[in-house]
Amino acid sequence: MSPSHARSSQLRRRTLSASFGIVLVGIMVFAGASAANAESYDPITGTGSTWSQNALDQWRKNVASNYGMTVNYSGTGSSAGRRDYIGGTVDYAVSEIPFQANPEDGSPAEIPPRGYAYMPIVAGGTSFMYNLKIGGQRVSNLRLSGDTVTKIFSGAISKWNDPVIAADNPGLAMPDKTITPVVRSDGSGSTAQFTLWMSKQYPSIWTTGMTSIFPGLAGSKGQSGSSGVAGYVSQDYGEGSITYVEYSYALEAGFPVAKILNAAGYYVEPTSSSVAVALLQAQIAGDLTQILDGVYNNADPRTYALSSYSYMIVPTEVGGVFTVGKGKTLSTFAKYMLCEGQQQAADLGYSPLPMNLVIAGFTQVARIPGTAVPAFDPSSCNNPTFKPGEDPNNNLLAQTAPQPATCDKRGPDQCTTGTGGASATETAISGTGNGGSASGSATGSSSASGASTTAYDEYGNSVSGGTGVAGAVSASPFTLAQDSWGTPQNIMLAAGLFVVLAAVVPPFVAPQMQRLMQKRKR
Amino acid sequence: MSEGSRFQSIEDVLISNSRTPVLEGEREHDRKENHEPVSGRRSLVSKPSRSDSVFRNVSYAAGMATVGIMLAVGVFLTLRASDALSVAGFSFLTEQEWSPETQKFGIAAVLFGTITIALIALCVSVPLSLGAALLISEIVSPKVRTALITLVDLMAAVPSVIFGLWGVFYLQANVIPVSQWISTNFGWIPIFRVSNAAGELATEASAFTSSAFIAGIVVGLMVVPTQTSVMREAFSQTPMGEREGALALGSTRWGMIQTVVLPFGRGGIIGGVMLGLGRALGETIAVYMIISPIFVINWELLKTGTNSVSSLIALRYGESSQFGLSALMAAGLVLFLITLAINFTASSIVARSRSGAESG
């Protein structure tokens, strides 16, 4: 290399490093300025439930950008979260199960060394996604009563044409097909909420009690994660299977969910409003744990019976890693979750917490040491289920949640309208019962109309809905996307080519680059 | 033999230095040339320079730390597992059920599943990797060889969760017809039979999902890169002279591979297979996503339901009580010991084959 050449390259290097330094300093200045503008919050850390993780992750992101607050959370599982809380290594934990005073297996009792309170954070319904066909046509209006569900998941019923299922579905000629219950193979909050409901409502059928890990069941399939169970059911080989999963997964997969019979005698779909209506009857016990019997047996016809919520375990005493400074962060974050955060609950696949649970949550927030939220103030709480100044017993949710259609009432009529992710699919009447449409059901206290006259085309598909206010609902048989060549396929081809190029090009280019470099040096 | 090639390594130098009388004449000659004053015996104590001693200490520390960490893992697992092991005793190895809540648990079924998945994986991966290694080292031109090596290394860099996703959402649906075909045509062999609850031959697609066979195929594809690179390395060390000799004697390319390359690389093949086995036994996430865990020994490999130690731990640890966690640690300890034994065997075989001792 000639001296002048060397000097110029040295110069270039120096310029480069200098400009890099300027950029770095700029970033630091910018970061410092933005941090100084916001009120300062100590970062807080928590672990626990995977069931609530989607909601918490969204909220963490929001408070980070809105308040400059650092909230860390890792979904390691409810039990792991409670363990971490006892160990004092986290500021808060999220769990579906309270601390276990008498663990079955002889482990030591879970007694946290510092005070704690249970604060509701997010609600949801356990929905039952299924894949069932009658004569090659997908069923999208299955109805099940609570004991039928329990029997399916405890192995007492193994065929879809069992008389118990047929009794729930007068409009469907159930096929002689084996039921494959798909359960979570990992420990999960969904399993805990589902088994809690079964053990409370049908203790004679379900004898295993509440558990986060689904007990072994002959003929069942274990799959990991919500996407795993939903993925299994939605495959072709998943025909005849049913699983319990969050409602949002059924919507995403384009599959229907079963309507479950409630105490008022209506089969109801687990929409976010029917879950919220059910939770209006949630009670909080003396030890602050949830009592859901009122929810399961809620007499409101709009109730989805399998509704529950998960709670955050918040400290009421300073200890472990928790300090008064962190109490300020935690209480502000809690207020955000109970109010604004609930606006996004439905989009994230959960249900918003109703007013009674929000008030209960605020009582617990007020007990956090160093709390920045002293008392519940409905005027500053932007929760979608109530408006400022409303009474907990008569609020926005109670007034606006839609009533079920009359064809959803227990009896010979069965709505043909689809549910969940298959709401556009009607199911033809194949049984002895009559049809009806649940679409366009009225809101408020007026009852919706359902009609028992449905027109059919030559294939037996219903081509119109009821004759009432429901209006015509034309049939659009549910079809999966055809395997044609489209944009996704193009993208995949491009990705494949890119990988091949990434492997093939470097060995060919490298020697030539080297030769080039050598030539330059000379 | 030339002067330069006399000493093979530093040990040889030291040995020959200590044999002073033999070299005396030579040294006398050196001294005369350099006009050095003749003194007594030359001091052979070397005083290490600073950089030498720093390097030596750092390497010692790194080596010791590695061994120490391995031991610490073993000790930690043993300590944490002791709670569960003291309850279960020897039945931990024979019991099939896994229910720490009722103090009835053992790893017979889980271990059986782990080993079947690993063996199926080897049945898939060994032919593939042997073929790929021979192709790369013997057949293709040097340019294509570099590209293929990069491609294989790239495959090794694919995270196992990707393999798992692919296995669940793509491969499973496509393997089911294969499983069905094998089971209908070879159902008379007990391990290929798939029977339903009534003991009849099952034909429903759902009887073939989430099986050890599918998990084994996916894990097999994951260990192919490891095995390929170990085997290729061994093959590429075959002495050129022996290859040329075989070709000169009129053998075909296959004849040369058969008589020279394969015998020479035998140690590499065995070592690669064992390393792959070690990895297949410990594979977690892909298995976790595919299998439907059961706690009975399932001899019907194509039938739904199997289990593996590492996926059991991954599935259960988040929601386990303190005692349940101890039981999982015990399962982990067993897997740790098995993997350790396999890897030690593998590395000793690989090390032995380096010298070409097997070429005989």
PDB file of C-alpha atoms in Angstrom, chain B residues 110-320:
ATOM      1  CA  VAL B 110     -41.390 -41.397  29.680  1.00  0.00           C
ATOM      2  CA  LEU B 111     -37.955 -42.923  29.209  1.00  0.00           C
ATOM      3  CA  PHE B 112     -39.368 -45.496  26.804  1.00  0.00           C
ATOM      4  CA  GLY B 113     -40.887 -42.686  24.736  1.00  0.00           C
ATOM      5  CA  THR B 114     -37.620 -40.717  24.797  1.00  0.00           C
ATOM      6  CA  ILE B 115     -35.641 -43.682  23.519  1.00  0.00           C
ATOM      7  CA  THR B 116     -38.154 -44.659  20.817  1.00  0.00           C
ATOM      8  CA  ILE B 117     -38.223 -41.102  19.472  1.00  0.00           C
ATOM      9  CA  ALA B 118     -34.409 -41.011  19.444  1.00  0.00           C
ATOM     10  CA  LEU B 119     -34.135 -44.381  17.684  1.00  0.00           C
ATOM     11  CA  ILE B 120     -36.693 -43.416  15.034  1.00  0.00           C
ATOM     12  CA  ALA B 121     -34.764 -40.180  14.591  1.00  0.00           C
ATOM     13  CA  LEU B 122     -31.578 -42.159  13.963  1.00  0.00           C
ATOM     14  CA  CYS B 123     -33.317 -44.418  11.428  1.00  0.00           C
ATOM     15  CA  VAL B 124     -34.196 -41.253   9.505  1.00  0.00           C
ATOM     16  CA  SER B 125     -30.993 -39.301   9.986  1.00  0.00           C
ATOM     17  CA  VAL B 126     -28.213 -41.874   9.575  1.00  0.00           C
ATOM     18  CA  PRO B 127     -28.902 -42.796   5.920  1.00  0.00           C
ATOM     19  CA  LEU B 128     -29.454 -39.133   5.084  1.00  0.00           C
ATOM     20  CA  SER B 129     -26.335 -37.833   6.768  1.00  0.00           C
ATOM     21  CA  LEU B 130     -24.123 -40.698   5.564  1.00  0.00           C
ATOM     22  CA  GLY B 131     -25.211 -40.039   2.007  1.00  0.00           C
ATOM     23  CA  ALA B 132     -24.821 -36.284   2.346  1.00  0.00           C
ATOM     24  CA  ALA B 133     -21.357 -36.617   3.905  1.00  0.00           C
ATOM     25  CA  LEU B 134     -20.141 -38.932   1.125  1.00  0.00           C
ATOM     26  CA  LEU B 135     -21.606 -36.669  -1.527  1.00  0.00           C
ATOM     27  CA  ILE B 136     -19.862 -33.631  -0.096  1.00  0.00           C
ATOM     28  CA  SER B 137     -16.472 -35.203   0.554  1.00  0.00           C
ATOM     29  CA  GLU B 138     -16.174 -37.550  -2.430  1.00  0.00           C
ATOM     30  CA  ILE B 139     -18.372 -36.675  -5.345  1.00  0.00           C
ATOM     31  CA  VAL B 140     -19.074 -33.003  -5.918  1.00  0.00           C
ATOM     32  CA  SER B 141     -16.591 -30.451  -7.249  1.00  0.00           C
ATOM     33  CA  PRO B 142     -14.784 -28.212  -4.726  1.00  0.00           C
ATOM     34  CA  LYS B 143     -16.915 -25.163  -5.540  1.00  0.00           C
ATOM     35  CA  VAL B 144     -20.191 -26.972  -4.996  1.00  0.00           C
ATOM     36  CA  ARG B 145     -18.652 -28.575  -1.910  1.00  0.00           C
ATOM     37  CA  THR B 146     -18.191 -25.210  -0.145  1.00  0.00           C
ATOM     38  CA  ALA B 147     -21.766 -24.281  -1.022  1.00  0.00           C
ATOM     39  CA  LEU B 148     -23.114 -27.572   0.298  1.00  0.00           C
ATOM     40  CA  ILE B 149     -21.115 -27.290   3.510  1.00  0.00           C
ATOM     41  CA  THR B 150     -22.589 -23.813   4.077  1.00  0.00           C
ATOM     42  CA  LEU B 151     -26.042 -25.182   3.359  1.00  0.00           C
ATOM     43  CA  VAL B 152     -25.668 -27.990   5.889  1.00  0.00           C
ATOM     44  CA  ASP B 153     -24.321 -25.566   8.488  1.00  0.00           C
ATOM     45  CA  LEU B 154     -27.251 -23.284   7.754  1.00  0.00           C
ATOM     46  CA  MET B 155     -29.603 -26.174   8.440  1.00  0.00           C
ATOM     47  CA  ALA B 156     -27.885 -26.677  11.792  1.00  0.00           C
ATOM     48  CA  ALA B 157     -28.582 -23.028  12.594  1.00  0.00           C
ATOM     49  CA  VAL B 158     -32.360 -23.369  12.111  1.00  0.00           C
ATOM     50  CA  PRO B 159     -33.908 -23.085  15.590  1.00  0.00           C
ATOM     51  CA  SER B 160     -35.659 -26.233  16.768  1.00  0.00           C
ATOM     52  CA  VAL B 161     -38.922 -24.374  17.332  1.00  0.00           C
ATOM     53  CA  ILE B 162     -39.078 -23.795  13.573  1.00  0.00           C
ATOM     54  CA  PHE B 163     -38.712 -27.525  12.995  1.00  0.00           C
ATOM     55  CA  GLY B 164     -41.452 -28.046  15.574  1.00  0.00           C
ATOM     56  CA  LEU B 165     -43.865 -25.637  13.882  1.00  0.00           C
ATOM     57  CA  TRP B 166     -43.161 -27.179  10.520  1.00  0.00           C
ATOM     58  CA  GLY B 167     -43.691 -30.639  11.971  1.00  0.00           C
ATOM     59  CA  VAL B 168     -47.018 -29.761  13.565  1.00  0.00           C
ATOM     60  CA  PHE B 169     -48.602 -27.650  10.891  1.00  0.00           C
ATOM     61  CA  TYR B 170     -47.192 -29.175   7.718  1.00  0.00           C
ATOM     62  CA  LEU B 171     -45.499 -32.527   8.125  1.00  0.00           C
ATOM     63  CA  GLN B 172     -48.060 -34.159  10.411  1.00  0.00           C
ATOM     64  CA  ALA B 173     -50.928 -33.945   7.922  1.00  0.00           C
ATOM     65  CA  ASN B 174     -48.695 -35.376   5.191  1.00  0.00           C
ATOM     66  CA  VAL B 175     -47.211 -38.192   7.246  1.00  0.00           C
ATOM     67  CA  ILE B 176     -50.615 -39.535   8.309  1.00  0.00           C
ATOM     68  CA  PRO B 177     -51.313 -41.278   4.946  1.00  0.00           C
ATOM     69  CA  VAL B 178     -47.822 -42.830   5.100  1.00  0.00           C
ATOM     70  CA  SER B 179     -48.482 -44.068   8.623  1.00  0.00           C
ATOM     71  CA  GLN B 180     -51.846 -45.451   7.539  1.00  0.00           C
ATOM     72  CA  TRP B 181     -50.247 -47.277   4.610  1.00  0.00           C
ATOM     73  CA  ILE B 182     -47.509 -48.784   6.781  1.00  0.00           C
ATOM     74  CA  SER B 183     -50.027 -49.858   9.382  1.00  0.00           C
ATOM     75  CA  THR B 184     -52.399 -51.529   6.898  1.00  0.00           C
ATOM     76  CA  ASN B 185     -49.631 -53.319   4.982  1.00  0.00           C
ATOM     77  CA  PHE B 186     -47.205 -54.125   7.771  1.00  0.00           C
ATOM     78  CA  GLY B 187     -49.674 -54.310  10.648  1.00  0.00           C
ATOM     79  CA  TRP B 188     -48.605 -57.904  11.249  1.00  0.00           C
ATOM     80  CA  ILE B 189     -45.338 -56.554  12.695  1.00  0.00           C
ATOM     81  CA  PRO B 190     -46.328 -55.567  16.255  1.00  0.00           C
ATOM     82  CA  ILE B 191     -44.561 -52.189  16.318  1.00  0.00           C
ATOM     83  CA  PHE B 192     -46.229 -51.046  13.074  1.00  0.00           C
ATOM     84  CA  ARG B 193     -49.693 -52.035  14.189  1.00  0.00           C
ATOM     85  CA  VAL B 194     -52.158 -49.324  15.196  1.00  0.00           C
ATOM     86  CA  SER B 195     -55.103 -50.672  17.101  1.00  0.00           C
ATOM     87  CA  ASN B 196     -58.029 -48.815  18.598  1.00  0.00           C
ATOM     88  CA  ALA B 197     -59.600 -49.276  22.003  1.00  0.00           C
ATOM     89  CA  ALA B 198     -61.408 -52.426  20.823  1.00  0.00           C
ATOM     90  CA  GLY B 199     -58.149 -53.975  19.601  1.00  0.00           C
ATOM     91  CA  GLU B 200     -59.041 -53.705  15.920  1.00  0.00           C
ATOM     92  CA  LEU B 201     -56.875 -52.090  13.265  1.00  0.00           C
ATOM     93  CA  ALA B 202     -57.549 -48.341  13.451  1.00  0.00           C
ATOM     94  CA  THR B 203     -58.083 -46.388  10.247  1.00  0.00           C
ATOM     95  CA  GLU B 204     -59.204 -42.956  11.503  1.00  0.00           C
ATOM     96  CA  ALA B 205     -56.713 -40.173  10.851  1.00  0.00           C
ATOM     97  CA  SER B 206     -56.867 -39.078  14.465  1.00  0.00           C
ATOM     98  CA  ALA B 207     -55.333 -42.394  15.574  1.00  0.00           C
ATOM     99  CA  PHE B 208     -52.102 -41.516  13.737  1.00  0.00           C
ATOM    100  CA  THR B 209     -51.480 -37.928  14.906  1.00  0.00           C
ATOM    101  CA  SER B 210     -48.928 -36.826  17.512  1.00  0.00           C
ATOM    102  CA  SER B 211     -47.093 -40.147  17.356  1.00  0.00           C
ATOM    103  CA  ALA B 212     -43.522 -41.124  18.180  1.00  0.00           C
ATOM    104  CA  PHE B 213     -43.050 -41.711  14.440  1.00  0.00           C
ATOM    105  CA  ILE B 214     -43.807 -38.088  13.511  1.00  0.00           C
ATOM    106  CA  ALA B 215     -41.761 -36.676  16.382  1.00  0.00           C
ATOM    107  CA  GLY B 216     -38.921 -39.024  15.401  1.00  0.00           C
ATOM    108  CA  ILE B 217     -38.904 -37.832  11.794  1.00  0.00           C
ATOM    109  CA  VAL B 218     -38.705 -34.180  12.837  1.00  0.00           C
ATOM    110  CA  VAL B 219     -35.961 -34.813  15.403  1.00  0.00           C
ATOM    111  CA  GLY B 220     -34.144 -36.925  12.811  1.00  0.00           C
ATOM    112  CA  LEU B 221     -34.079 -34.030  10.372  1.00  0.00           C
ATOM    113  CA  MET B 222     -32.746 -31.820  13.148  1.00  0.00           C
ATOM    114  CA  VAL B 223     -29.749 -34.046  13.890  1.00  0.00           C
ATOM    115  CA  VAL B 224     -28.799 -34.565  10.237  1.00  0.00           C
ATOM    116  CA  PRO B 225     -26.499 -31.482  10.090  1.00  0.00           C
ATOM    117  CA  THR B 226     -24.560 -32.482  13.217  1.00  0.00           C
ATOM    118  CA  GLN B 227     -24.042 -36.004  11.961  1.00  0.00           C
ATOM    119  CA  THR B 228     -23.190 -34.881   8.451  1.00  0.00           C
ATOM    120  CA  SER B 229     -20.453 -32.513   9.566  1.00  0.00           C
ATOM    121  CA  VAL B 230     -18.828 -35.055  11.909  1.00  0.00           C
ATOM    122  CA  MET B 231     -18.869 -37.751   9.204  1.00  0.00           C
ATOM    123  CA  ARG B 232     -17.672 -35.409   6.468  1.00  0.00           C
ATOM    124  CA  GLU B 233     -14.771 -34.316   8.649  1.00  0.00           C
ATOM    125  CA  ALA B 234     -13.730 -37.935   9.147  1.00  0.00           C
ATOM    126  CA  PHE B 235     -14.064 -38.806   5.449  1.00  0.00           C
ATOM    127  CA  SER B 236     -12.097 -35.783   4.314  1.00  0.00           C
ATOM    128  CA  GLN B 237      -9.109 -36.951   6.374  1.00  0.00           C
ATOM    129  CA  THR B 238      -8.710 -40.109   4.340  1.00  0.00           C
ATOM    130  CA  PRO B 239      -5.104 -40.042   3.051  1.00  0.00           C
ATOM    131  CA  MET B 240      -4.930 -39.028  -0.564  1.00  0.00           C
ATOM    132  CA  GLY B 241      -2.281 -41.658  -1.226  1.00  0.00           C
ATOM    133  CA  GLU B 242      -4.567 -44.510  -0.244  1.00  0.00           C
ATOM    134  CA  ARG B 243      -7.396 -43.139  -2.349  1.00  0.00           C
ATOM    135  CA  GLU B 244      -5.146 -42.758  -5.349  1.00  0.00           C
ATOM    136  CA  GLY B 245      -3.744 -46.194  -4.722  1.00  0.00           C
ATOM    137  CA  ALA B 246      -7.183 -47.737  -4.823  1.00  0.00           C
ATOM    138  CA  LEU B 247      -8.066 -45.874  -7.998  1.00  0.00           C
ATOM    139  CA  ALA B 248      -4.734 -46.807  -9.571  1.00  0.00           C
ATOM    140  CA  LEU B 249      -5.452 -50.451  -8.876  1.00  0.00           C
ATOM    141  CA  GLY B 250      -8.516 -50.076 -11.054  1.00  0.00           C
ATOM    142  CA  SER B 251     -11.272 -49.673  -8.523  1.00  0.00           C
ATOM    143  CA  THR B 252     -14.364 -47.644  -9.347  1.00  0.00           C
ATOM    144  CA  ARG B 253     -15.307 -44.603  -7.294  1.00  0.00           C
ATOM    145  CA  TRP B 254     -17.737 -46.694  -5.246  1.00  0.00           C
ATOM    146  CA  GLY B 255     -15.051 -49.361  -4.871  1.00  0.00           C
ATOM    147  CA  MET B 256     -12.635 -46.758  -3.552  1.00  0.00           C
ATOM    148  CA  ILE B 257     -15.251 -45.375  -1.119  1.00  0.00           C
ATOM    149  CA  GLN B 258     -16.105 -48.870   0.049  1.00  0.00           C
ATOM    150  CA  THR B 259     -12.544 -50.050   0.599  1.00  0.00           C
ATOM    151  CA  VAL B 260     -10.776 -46.865   1.680  1.00  0.00           C
ATOM    152  CA  VAL B 261     -13.059 -44.041   2.765  1.00  0.00           C
ATOM    153  CA  LEU B 262     -15.667 -45.951   4.751  1.00  0.00           C
ATOM    154  CA  PRO B 263     -13.200 -48.102   6.737  1.00  0.00           C
ATOM    155  CA  PHE B 264     -11.069 -45.058   7.442  1.00  0.00           C
ATOM    156  CA  GLY B 265     -14.077 -43.022   8.566  1.00  0.00           C
ATOM    157  CA  ARG B 266     -15.684 -45.779  10.629  1.00  0.00           C
ATOM    158  CA  GLY B 267     -14.853 -43.991  13.858  1.00  0.00           C
ATOM    159  CA  GLY B 268     -16.328 -40.773  12.495  1.00  0.00           C
ATOM    160  CA  ILE B 269     -19.531 -42.531  11.482  1.00  0.00           C
ATOM    161  CA  ILE B 270     -19.980 -44.109  14.896  1.00  0.00           C
ATOM    162  CA  GLY B 271     -19.097 -40.872  16.652  1.00  0.00           C
ATOM    163  CA  GLY B 272     -21.515 -38.853  14.511  1.00  0.00           C
ATOM    164  CA  VAL B 273     -24.319 -41.297  15.145  1.00  0.00           C
ATOM    165  CA  MET B 274     -23.706 -41.188  18.878  1.00  0.00           C
ATOM    166  CA  LEU B 275     -23.560 -37.393  18.964  1.00  0.00           C
ATOM    167  CA  GLY B 276     -26.820 -37.295  17.015  1.00  0.00           C
ATOM    168  CA  LEU B 277     -28.330 -39.762  19.469  1.00  0.00           C
ATOM    169  CA  GLY B 278     -27.305 -37.555  22.369  1.00  0.00           C
ATOM    170  CA  ARG B 279     -28.968 -34.578  20.759  1.00  0.00           C
ATOM    171  CA  ALA B 280     -32.089 -36.539  19.816  1.00  0.00           C
ATOM    172  CA  LEU B 281     -32.538 -37.725  23.407  1.00  0.00           C
ATOM    173  CA  GLY B 282     -32.384 -34.197  24.728  1.00  0.00           C
ATOM    174  CA  GLU B 283     -34.465 -32.475  22.041  1.00  0.00           C
ATOM    175  CA  THR B 284     -37.201 -30.529  23.783  1.00  0.00           C
ATOM    176  CA  ILE B 285     -39.239 -27.973  21.957  1.00  0.00           C
ATOM    177  CA  ALA B 286     -39.984 -29.776  18.689  1.00  0.00           C
ATOM    178  CA  VAL B 287     -41.068 -32.890  20.574  1.00  0.00           C
ATOM    179  CA  TYR B 288     -43.028 -30.769  23.042  1.00  0.00           C
ATOM    180  CA  MET B 289     -45.033 -29.275  20.189  1.00  0.00           C
ATOM    181  CA  ILE B 290     -45.769 -32.498  18.371  1.00  0.00           C
ATOM    182  CA  ILE B 291     -46.442 -35.232  20.889  1.00  0.00           C
ATOM    183  CA  SER B 292     -49.575 -35.887  22.860  1.00  0.00           C
ATOM    184  CA  PRO B 293     -48.107 -36.959  26.197  1.00  0.00           C
ATOM    185  CA  ILE B 294     -49.255 -40.269  27.674  1.00  0.00           C
ATOM    186  CA  PHE B 295     -47.951 -42.170  30.651  1.00  0.00           C
ATOM    187  CA  VAL B 296     -48.141 -45.763  29.481  1.00  0.00           C
ATOM    188  CA  ILE B 297     -45.582 -47.647  27.425  1.00  0.00           C
ATOM    189  CA  ASN B 298     -46.821 -47.531  23.831  1.00  0.00           C
ATOM    190  CA  TRP B 299     -45.214 -50.152  21.612  1.00  0.00           C
ATOM    191  CA  GLU B 300     -47.251 -49.077  18.590  1.00  0.00           C
ATOM    192  CA  LEU B 301     -44.904 -46.449  17.217  1.00  0.00           C
ATOM    193  CA  LEU B 302     -47.308 -45.116  14.597  1.00  0.00           C
ATOM    194  CA  LYS B 303     -50.110 -44.661  17.095  1.00  0.00           C
ATOM    195  CA  THR B 304     -50.914 -41.369  18.753  1.00  0.00           C
ATOM    196  CA  GLY B 305     -49.335 -40.687  22.121  1.00  0.00           C
ATOM    197  CA  THR B 306     -45.765 -40.859  23.369  1.00  0.00           C
ATOM    198  CA  ASN B 307     -43.612 -38.912  25.779  1.00  0.00           C
ATOM    199  CA  SER B 308     -40.112 -37.644  26.388  1.00  0.00           C
ATOM    200  CA  VAL B 309     -38.242 -36.571  29.500  1.00  0.00           C
ATOM    201  CA  SER B 310     -37.248 -33.128  28.313  1.00  0.00           C
ATOM    202  CA  SER B 311     -40.695 -32.261  26.980  1.00  0.00           C
ATOM    203  CA  LEU B 312     -42.266 -33.526  30.215  1.00  0.00           C
ATOM    204  CA  ILE B 313     -40.093 -31.082  32.146  1.00  0.00           C
ATOM    205  CA  ALA B 314     -40.897 -28.239  29.764  1.00  0.00           C
ATOM    206  CA  LEU B 315     -44.626 -28.964  29.929  1.00  0.00           C
ATOM    207  CA  ARG B 316     -44.859 -29.297  33.665  1.00  0.00           C
ATOM    208  CA  TYR B 317     -42.342 -27.078  35.386  1.00  0.00           C
ATOM    209  CA  GLY B 318     -44.390 -23.862  35.299  1.00  0.00           C
ATOM    210  CA  GLU B 319     -47.336 -25.370  37.140  1.00  0.00           C
ATOM    211  CA  SER B 320     -45.593 -27.795  39.468  1.00  0.00           C
TER     212      SER B 320
END
